[in-house]
């Protein structure tokens, strides 16, 4: 079979990297592609580069829209896409030549999503040393059940599981699902970690996922870009994505996974307090309120006593919970003086 695959690329001010990204797509060994480039209000020459390539390759469709963020651009691409399958590519990254064909051949009648590994590269495209920016272990090639998939998430590689750019997705599995835009009118450009919420939404469609460790995608870690800039807002959006996943686990009665993600939420909020500075107090306050509201709901779920006590302590003590946690951890490390 030679089914049409839609490749959706949000584009915003990436004139330095865009040509490499587009060329890596048009040179794919799988040729039946619909390449949708969505210009998200770029102010550099990105749009011009898009149209230059569109004149050279009839498979390229160019869309231009007002700046609205990656979620808005991906949704615009989804509405245009006519392929049986969809893949999302970040416009500062690039693919190995056989990536799409490899993922396509992983698909069969029961698989909805095919996933591959990736390499972190620097600004010039050189592979970063292992462990930078994080330690990750990719799973062996196999079809994974949902509990097995979340084991990979918690024990091996969170990014592998929840980013969208290393996944070929059957379009009918997406249905009416879209990337979240965010509800804060003061943050008009969408949210960070939008793909995490999207992938969790895919699991709600009862998908079957096949994973591979093959490193076929090159993810660029830009020195001065979003990939290395950890902000209060990013932490807040990450907390929101984790809370969304927590209640997904609650609906699925996956209480062990729920306890693990609750721990991650508390850790993220602690980091967020450390980043707080003048001007972002409201974002920190909103995240604190969201986590506190989540904690009270966790108390009444059938989770372990340890998780209930942790949630109750945080709900009662608020920020002072972290001082208690630090004290308890320090006491556990104290040598026996007897």
Short mmCIF file of C-alpha atoms in Angstrom, two decimals:
data_model
loop_
_atom_site.label_atom_id
_atom_site.label_comp_id
_atom_site.label_asym_id
_atom_site.label_seq_id
_atom_site.Cartn_x
_atom_site.Cartn_y
_atom_site.Cartn_z
CA UNK A 1 0.00 0.00 0.00
CA UNK A 2 1.04 3.59 -0.54
CA UNK A 3 -1.32 5.63 1.60
CA UNK A 4 -1.10 9.42 1.85
CA UNK A 5 0.72 10.74 4.91
CA UNK A 6 0.23 14.35 6.04
CA UNK A 7 3.33 16.02 7.48
CA UNK A 8 2.41 19.09 9.58
CA UNK A 9 5.12 21.64 10.36
CA UNK A 10 4.38 24.76 12.47
CA UNK A 11 6.76 27.53 11.37
CA UNK A 12 7.73 30.58 13.41
CA UNK A 13 10.93 32.60 12.96
CA UNK A 14 13.18 29.67 12.09
CA UNK A 15 14.89 31.01 8.97
CA UNK A 16 18.21 29.55 10.17
CA UNK A 17 16.90 25.97 10.33
CA UNK A 18 13.83 25.76 8.08
CA UNK A 19 15.55 24.75 4.83
CA UNK A 20 17.25 21.79 6.54
CA UNK A 21 13.92 20.72 8.05
CA UNK A 22 12.01 20.92 4.75
CA UNK A 23 14.74 19.17 2.78
CA UNK A 24 14.79 16.30 5.29
CA UNK A 25 11.06 15.85 4.62
CA UNK A 26 11.08 16.09 0.82
CA UNK A 27 14.02 13.64 0.68
CA UNK A 28 12.15 10.95 2.62
CA UNK A 29 12.20 7.49 1.05
CA UNK A 30 8.42 7.41 1.49
CA UNK A 31 7.15 9.71 -1.28
CA UNK A 32 3.36 9.88 -0.97
CA UNK A 33 3.41 12.88 1.35
CA UNK A 34 1.27 15.94 1.84
CA UNK A 35 3.65 18.49 3.42
CA UNK A 36 1.70 21.21 5.26
CA UNK A 37 3.82 24.19 6.32
CA UNK A 38 1.95 26.54 8.66
CA UNK A 39 3.48 30.01 8.98
CA UNK A 40 2.51 31.28 12.42
CA UNK A 41 3.02 34.98 11.78
CA UNK A 42 6.79 34.83 11.31
CA UNK A 43 8.60 38.18 11.16
CA UNK A 44 11.78 36.83 9.52
CA UNK A 45 12.20 35.20 6.10
CA UNK A 46 10.57 31.87 7.09
CA UNK A 47 7.47 32.43 4.95
CA UNK A 48 9.59 33.26 1.90
CA UNK A 49 11.59 30.06 2.40
CA UNK A 50 8.33 28.07 2.61
CA UNK A 51 7.11 29.41 -0.71
CA UNK A 52 10.48 28.86 -2.39
CA UNK A 53 10.24 25.15 -1.59
CA UNK A 54 6.55 25.02 -2.53
CA UNK A 55 7.50 26.18 -6.04
CA UNK A 56 9.97 23.28 -6.25
CA UNK A 57 7.78 20.51 -4.81
CA UNK A 58 4.07 20.20 -5.57
CA UNK A 59 3.50 18.16 -2.40
CA UNK A 60 4.01 21.27 -0.26
CA UNK A 61 0.99 23.26 0.96
CA UNK A 62 1.66 26.66 2.55
CA UNK A 63 -0.70 28.17 5.12
CA UNK A 64 -0.21 31.61 6.66
CA UNK A 65 -2.01 32.73 9.81
CA UNK A 66 -1.84 35.20 12.64
CA UNK A 67 0.63 34.30 15.37
CA UNK A 68 -1.11 31.95 17.79
CA UNK A 69 1.48 29.44 18.97
CA UNK A 70 2.33 25.82 18.09
CA UNK A 71 -1.05 24.41 19.16
CA UNK A 72 -2.93 26.81 16.92
CA UNK A 73 -0.62 25.99 13.98
CA UNK A 74 -0.90 22.23 14.45
CA UNK A 75 -4.68 22.50 14.65
CA UNK A 76 -4.71 24.50 11.41
CA UNK A 77 -2.61 21.80 9.79
CA UNK A 78 -4.93 19.06 11.10
CA UNK A 79 -7.94 20.79 9.58
CA UNK A 80 -6.18 20.84 6.20
CA UNK A 81 -4.71 17.32 6.36
CA UNK A 82 -6.16 14.72 3.97
CA UNK A 83 -3.77 11.85 4.75
CA UNK A 84 -4.61 8.49 6.26
CA UNK A 85 -1.79 9.18 8.71
CA UNK A 86 -0.42 12.36 10.30
CA UNK A 87 3.02 13.23 11.63
CA UNK A 88 4.01 16.49 13.35
CA UNK A 89 7.53 17.91 12.86
CA UNK A 90 9.10 20.89 14.65
CA UNK A 91 10.51 23.34 12.13
CA UNK A 92 13.98 23.61 13.71
CA UNK A 93 14.47 19.82 13.70
CA UNK A 94 15.18 17.35 10.91
CA UNK A 95 14.52 13.70 10.03
CA UNK A 96 16.67 10.78 9.05
CA UNK A 97 15.96 9.86 5.41
CA UNK A 98 13.95 6.71 6.14
CA UNK A 99 12.00 7.83 9.22
CA UNK A 100 8.52 8.08 7.75
CA UNK A 101 8.83 4.84 5.76
CA UNK A 102 10.11 3.03 8.86
CA UNK A 103 7.18 4.24 10.96
CA UNK A 104 4.71 3.44 8.18
CA UNK A 105 5.90 -0.17 8.01
CA UNK A 106 5.44 -0.47 11.78
CA UNK A 107 1.72 0.09 11.25
CA UNK A 108 -0.70 -2.77 10.79
CA UNK A 109 -4.47 -3.07 11.04
CA UNK A 110 -4.46 -2.84 14.85
CA UNK A 111 -1.77 -0.19 15.45
CA UNK A 112 -2.87 3.46 15.72
CA UNK A 113 0.43 5.10 16.62
CA UNK A 114 4.03 4.19 15.69
CA UNK A 115 6.86 5.70 17.76
CA UNK A 116 10.62 5.94 17.14
CA UNK A 117 13.64 7.13 19.07
CA UNK A 118 15.52 10.37 18.52
CA UNK A 119 18.86 12.08 18.91
CA UNK A 120 19.40 15.38 20.70
CA UNK A 121 21.59 17.63 18.55
CA UNK A 122 23.13 21.02 19.16
CA UNK A 123 22.64 24.21 17.18
CA UNK A 124 24.95 22.98 14.42
CA UNK A 125 23.36 19.52 14.19
CA UNK A 126 26.05 17.64 16.14
CA UNK A 127 24.79 14.89 18.45
CA UNK A 128 24.92 15.85 22.12
CA UNK A 129 26.70 13.51 24.57
CA UNK A 130 24.55 10.83 26.27
CA UNK A 131 22.64 12.20 29.24
CA UNK A 132 22.35 15.72 27.82
CA UNK A 133 19.81 17.17 28.29
CA UNK A 134 18.52 14.06 30.10
CA UNK A 135 19.14 10.35 30.57
CA UNK A 136 16.75 8.25 28.48
CA UNK A 137 16.32 4.60 27.58
CA UNK A 138 14.17 3.75 24.55
CA UNK A 139 12.03 0.60 24.61
CA UNK A 140 12.56 -2.47 22.44
CA UNK A 141 10.40 -2.72 19.31
CA UNK A 142 7.05 -4.14 20.32
CA UNK A 143 3.36 -3.37 20.73
CA UNK A 144 2.81 -2.09 24.26
CA UNK A 145 -0.31 -2.25 26.38
CA UNK A 146 -1.33 0.94 28.14
CA UNK A 147 0.12 -0.08 31.57
CA UNK A 148 3.38 -1.13 29.87
CA UNK A 149 3.52 2.18 28.02
CA UNK A 150 3.20 4.16 31.25
CA UNK A 151 5.92 1.97 32.78
CA UNK A 152 8.19 3.23 29.98
CA UNK A 153 7.08 6.78 30.79
CA UNK A 154 7.97 6.58 34.48
CA UNK A 155 11.02 4.31 34.30
CA UNK A 156 12.79 5.04 31.01
CA UNK A 157 11.83 8.17 29.04
CA UNK A 158 9.00 10.58 29.65
CA UNK A 159 9.71 12.63 26.54
CA UNK A 160 9.67 9.55 24.27
CA UNK A 161 6.14 8.77 25.40
CA UNK A 162 4.41 12.16 25.35
CA UNK A 163 5.97 14.34 22.62
CA UNK A 164 4.24 14.25 19.21
CA UNK A 165 7.20 14.74 16.89
CA UNK A 166 8.43 11.12 17.07
CA UNK A 167 5.03 9.60 16.28
CA UNK A 168 3.10 8.60 13.14
CA UNK A 169 -0.59 8.67 14.01
CA UNK A 170 -3.56 7.14 12.20
CA UNK A 171 -5.76 10.18 11.51
CA UNK A 172 -9.03 8.44 12.35
CA UNK A 173 -7.64 7.79 15.85
CA UNK A 174 -7.36 11.55 16.37
CA UNK A 175 -11.05 12.11 15.66
CA UNK A 176 -12.11 15.53 16.96
CA UNK A 177 -9.09 15.83 19.27
CA UNK A 178 -7.13 19.08 18.98
CA UNK A 179 -4.12 20.62 20.67
CA UNK A 180 -5.10 22.79 23.67
CA UNK A 181 -4.89 26.53 23.19
CA UNK A 182 -4.98 27.61 26.83
CA UNK A 183 -7.60 29.72 28.53
CA UNK A 184 -5.55 32.66 29.84
CA UNK A 185 -6.28 35.82 27.80
CA UNK A 186 -2.98 37.29 29.01
CA UNK A 187 -1.10 34.40 27.37
CA UNK A 188 -2.37 34.53 23.77
CA UNK A 189 0.23 32.21 22.23
CA UNK A 190 -1.10 28.95 23.61
CA UNK A 191 0.66 26.81 26.18
CA UNK A 192 3.84 24.80 26.67
CA UNK A 193 3.63 20.99 26.94
CA UNK A 194 0.61 21.04 24.65
CA UNK A 195 1.68 17.76 23.05
CA UNK A 196 1.59 15.99 26.42
CA UNK A 197 -2.11 16.81 26.78
CA UNK A 198 -2.71 15.80 23.16
CA UNK A 199 -1.02 12.40 23.58
CA UNK A 200 -2.94 11.74 26.81
CA UNK A 201 -6.06 12.54 24.80
CA UNK A 202 -5.05 9.92 22.25
CA UNK A 203 -4.97 7.26 24.97
CA UNK A 204 -8.56 8.21 25.80
CA UNK A 205 -9.39 6.99 22.27
CA UNK A 206 -8.13 3.51 23.29
CA UNK A 207 -5.23 3.53 20.85
CA UNK A 208 -2.72 0.74 20.30
CA UNK A 209 0.88 1.96 20.16
CA UNK A 210 3.93 0.26 18.67
CA UNK A 211 7.33 1.53 19.82
CA UNK A 212 10.85 1.28 18.43
CA UNK A 213 14.23 2.42 19.79
CA UNK A 214 15.51 3.40 16.30
CA UNK A 215 16.83 6.98 16.43
CA UNK A 216 15.28 8.53 13.33
CA UNK A 217 14.39 12.06 14.50
CA UNK A 218 16.90 14.81 15.31
CA UNK A 219 15.71 17.17 18.02
CA UNK A 220 17.65 20.42 18.13
CA UNK A 221 18.48 21.83 21.56
CA UNK A 222 18.97 25.49 20.79
CA UNK A 223 21.37 27.46 22.98
CA UNK A 224 19.25 30.58 23.08
CA UNK A 225 15.89 29.08 22.30
CA UNK A 226 12.84 27.71 23.98
CA UNK A 227 14.33 24.26 24.44
CA UNK A 228 16.81 25.42 27.10
CA UNK A 229 14.81 28.24 28.68
CA UNK A 230 13.00 26.91 31.71
CA UNK A 231 10.50 29.55 32.83
CA UNK A 232 7.84 29.83 35.49
CA UNK A 233 5.23 29.70 32.75
CA UNK A 234 6.65 26.44 31.39
CA UNK A 235 6.56 24.92 34.86
CA UNK A 236 2.97 26.05 35.29
CA UNK A 237 1.92 24.56 31.95
CA UNK A 238 3.78 21.36 32.79
CA UNK A 239 1.89 21.14 36.09
CA UNK A 240 -1.40 21.58 34.20
CA UNK A 241 -0.43 18.77 31.82
CA UNK A 242 0.46 16.51 34.76
CA UNK A 243 -2.83 17.30 36.51
CA UNK A 244 -4.68 16.41 33.31
CA UNK A 245 -2.79 13.10 33.27
CA UNK A 246 -3.49 12.50 36.97
CA UNK A 247 -7.24 12.61 36.43
CA UNK A 248 -6.86 10.48 33.33
CA UNK A 249 -5.20 7.86 35.58
CA UNK A 250 -8.04 8.28 38.06
CA UNK A 251 -10.62 7.60 35.34
CA UNK A 252 -8.65 4.51 34.30
CA UNK A 253 -8.30 3.38 37.95
CA UNK A 254 -4.51 3.38 37.49
CA UNK A 255 -3.80 4.47 41.06
CA UNK A 256 -0.12 3.50 41.21
CA UNK A 257 0.57 5.71 38.18
CA UNK A 258 -1.60 8.43 39.75
CA UNK A 259 0.58 8.43 42.88
CA UNK A 260 3.75 8.72 40.79
CA UNK A 261 2.45 11.66 38.78
CA UNK A 262 1.23 13.39 41.98
CA UNK A 263 4.80 13.20 43.31
CA UNK A 264 6.01 14.79 40.06
CA UNK A 265 3.45 17.59 40.43
CA UNK A 266 4.68 18.38 43.94
CA UNK A 267 8.30 18.40 42.72
CA UNK A 268 7.48 20.74 39.84
CA UNK A 269 5.69 23.16 42.14
CA UNK A 270 8.71 23.19 44.47
CA UNK A 271 10.94 24.09 41.49
CA UNK A 272 8.44 26.76 40.48
CA UNK A 273 8.67 28.40 43.91
CA UNK A 274 12.45 28.51 43.45
CA UNK A 275 12.04 30.35 40.13
CA UNK A 276 9.55 32.87 41.47
CA UNK A 277 10.50 36.50 41.04
CA UNK A 278 8.78 39.84 40.79
CA UNK A 279 6.27 39.86 37.95
CA UNK A 280 5.33 36.19 37.91
CA UNK A 281 3.70 35.88 41.34
CA UNK A 282 0.24 35.44 39.79
CA UNK A 283 1.32 32.43 37.71
CA UNK A 284 2.89 30.81 40.77
CA UNK A 285 -0.21 31.55 42.84
CA UNK A 286 -2.48 30.01 40.19
CA UNK A 287 -0.39 26.85 40.00
CA UNK A 288 -0.30 26.58 43.79
CA UNK A 289 -4.11 26.86 43.91
CA UNK A 290 -4.50 24.24 41.15
CA UNK A 291 -2.21 21.78 42.94
CA UNK A 292 -3.94 22.37 46.28
CA UNK A 293 -7.34 21.72 44.68
CA UNK A 294 -5.92 18.55 43.13
CA UNK A 295 -4.54 17.40 46.50
CA UNK A 296 -7.95 17.53 48.18
CA UNK A 297 -9.39 15.36 45.41
CA UNK A 298 -6.52 12.88 45.69
CA UNK A 299 -7.26 12.43 49.40
CA UNK A 300 -10.67 10.95 48.56
CA UNK A 301 -9.42 8.60 45.84
CA UNK A 302 -8.60 4.93 46.58
CA UNK A 303 -4.84 5.54 46.53
CA UNK A 304 -2.25 4.29 49.02
CA UNK A 305 -2.24 5.66 52.57
CA UNK A 306 1.17 7.21 51.90
CA UNK A 307 -0.21 9.21 48.95
CA UNK A 308 -3.29 10.25 50.97
CA UNK A 309 -1.09 11.51 53.82
CA UNK A 310 1.15 13.37 51.39
CA UNK A 311 -1.85 15.04 49.74
CA UNK A 312 -3.40 15.89 53.12
CA UNK A 313 -0.14 17.36 54.44
CA UNK A 314 0.25 19.54 51.35
CA UNK A 315 -3.38 20.68 51.48
CA UNK A 316 -3.09 21.66 55.16
CA UNK A 317 0.43 23.09 55.18
CA UNK A 318 0.72 24.64 51.73
CA UNK A 319 4.25 25.91 51.07
CA UNK A 320 5.37 24.79 54.53
CA UNK A 321 4.91 21.20 53.33
CA UNK A 322 8.25 21.43 51.55
CA UNK A 323 10.07 22.39 54.75
CA UNK A 324 8.56 19.32 56.42
CA UNK A 325 9.54 17.14 53.45
CA UNK A 326 13.12 18.40 53.55
CA UNK A 327 13.30 17.77 57.31
CA UNK A 328 11.96 14.21 56.98
CA UNK A 329 14.37 13.40 54.15
CA UNK A 330 17.28 14.80 56.17
CA UNK A 331 16.30 12.70 59.20
CA UNK A 332 16.20 9.56 57.05
CA UNK A 333 19.78 10.22 55.96
CA UNK A 334 21.03 10.80 59.54
CA UNK A 335 23.42 8.03 60.68
CA UNK A 336 22.44 5.85 63.59
CA UNK A 337 24.03 7.42 66.71
CA UNK A 338 23.24 4.57 69.04
#
